[in-house]
Amino acid sequence: MKRYHVTTFGCQMNEHDSERMKGMLESIGYAEAPDADGADLILFNTCSIREAADSKFLAHLGHAKRRKRERPDVVIGVGGCWAQSVKDEVFRKFPFVDVAFGPGQVHKLAEFLTSDSLSAQGFFEFEGFTGDLPEKRAREFQGWVQISVGCNMACSYCIVPSTRGRDVGRPLETLVADVERMAAEGVSEVTLLGQNVNAYGRDLARRGFPRANFADLLHAIDAIEGIRRIRYTSPHPQDMKEDVIRAHAELPALCEHVHLPLQSGSSAVLKRMRRTYSRERYLDRVALLREHVPDVALTTDIIVGFPGETDDDFEQTLSLCEEVAYDGAFTFVYSPRRHTEAAEFEDQVPHEVKVERMERLVEVIQRNARERAQRFVGRTLEVLVEGPSRTDPTRLRGRSRHNKVVNFTGLAQPGEYVQVEIESATSQTLMGEESLLSRVGA
């Protein structure tokens, strides 16, 4: 039996796509190898959003080249956004790569592997959703659900529209059937994925499918027996409409966590980013969320040092972060990405200024996150157990509905929902002890 190894870079959509690659490969007779050195097929699912992911991938690709030199029969495949972004030069720059494909051509990998082709091939035109392929889930009780692919936004720093194309949604009835199947297989928590997840449904009627929007989808999935938690990522502030916000207050399965990307607290910078909302509009969405779901956990993405960002612009980002008091944030130093408008902007911010601003931002984010986390101390939270703690194997690790990591002592097994009494908290993690009285009561 031939063996494969997949290395994944980047976002949760890539994690989902890799699970589908694995399921597809096993459906044609491959088995997973624990590392690349023991694989007949070395496969990379790439990201091109962040410079760090590019650098890590190229280092791994160098190792694969050496393996190919030792074993010429090893097949090297490169999929994902990076492959799509360099589709015209991938084989010229990396002649040892056998097959390359974009996010909409994952199924072509199976066709290539089962054909008699002896030449390298690339597949880059969108033909279908990876969500339609078989999957091999990392955890049997948690499932990714691809609801759409692509994005119609034109953010000046983002390469997604050129790598994943325009927004295309999967029909609502297909998604409901997918989640019903998952629930029958033991999945109790699903995460809905899309580049602009809450823009879901705008293209359905034009393509001949019944009309539906993101709130409709949330209601439909909440009604599926066996689904106890619904998460989604990533939404766009422009499309965070009141019906979606109300769904957080009305639907039992929809978790009390929203990841709402900010990128900058300055309306002037947001305009240069082409983010289609202002500082005021963003704060209005935050206020509406907290009005309907007072205990909501808010997380975000922020870019530091975008071209033209002045000291005043950055101070506006800091003040907004103080005002919102996020439960956590992913922060990034801006780096130019190929094929983006912002890469051509002349007013680039010096690196040392970016670093200094990043240090100040991280202090604000972590301080507020630490203070926000204290509200859980003394409470008992429902935790979905994921496995042993990564830092202490004698303890368990899981997540609350607020998407907080919880390390705790207890007797539970992965996939169980347990009540945990929270005893302490850091900016990132809650610590506690399983409530054995609730276990006895159950």
mmCIF file of C-alpha atoms in Angstrom, residues 41 148 190 198 351:
data_model
loop_
_atom_site.group_PDB
_atom_site.id
_atom_site.type_symbol
_atom_site.label_atom_id
_atom_site.label_comp_id
_atom_site.label_asym_id
_atom_site.label_seq_id
_atom_site.Cartn_x
_atom_site.Cartn_y
_atom_site.Cartn_z
ATOM 1 C CA LEU A 41 3.573 10.912 -1.813
ATOM 2 C CA SER A 148 -18.343 28.749 0.319
ATOM 3 C CA VAL A 190 -19.163 21.996 13.523
ATOM 4 C CA ASN A 198 -21.340 35.698 6.552
ATOM 5 C CA HIS A 351 10.534 47.808 9.889
#
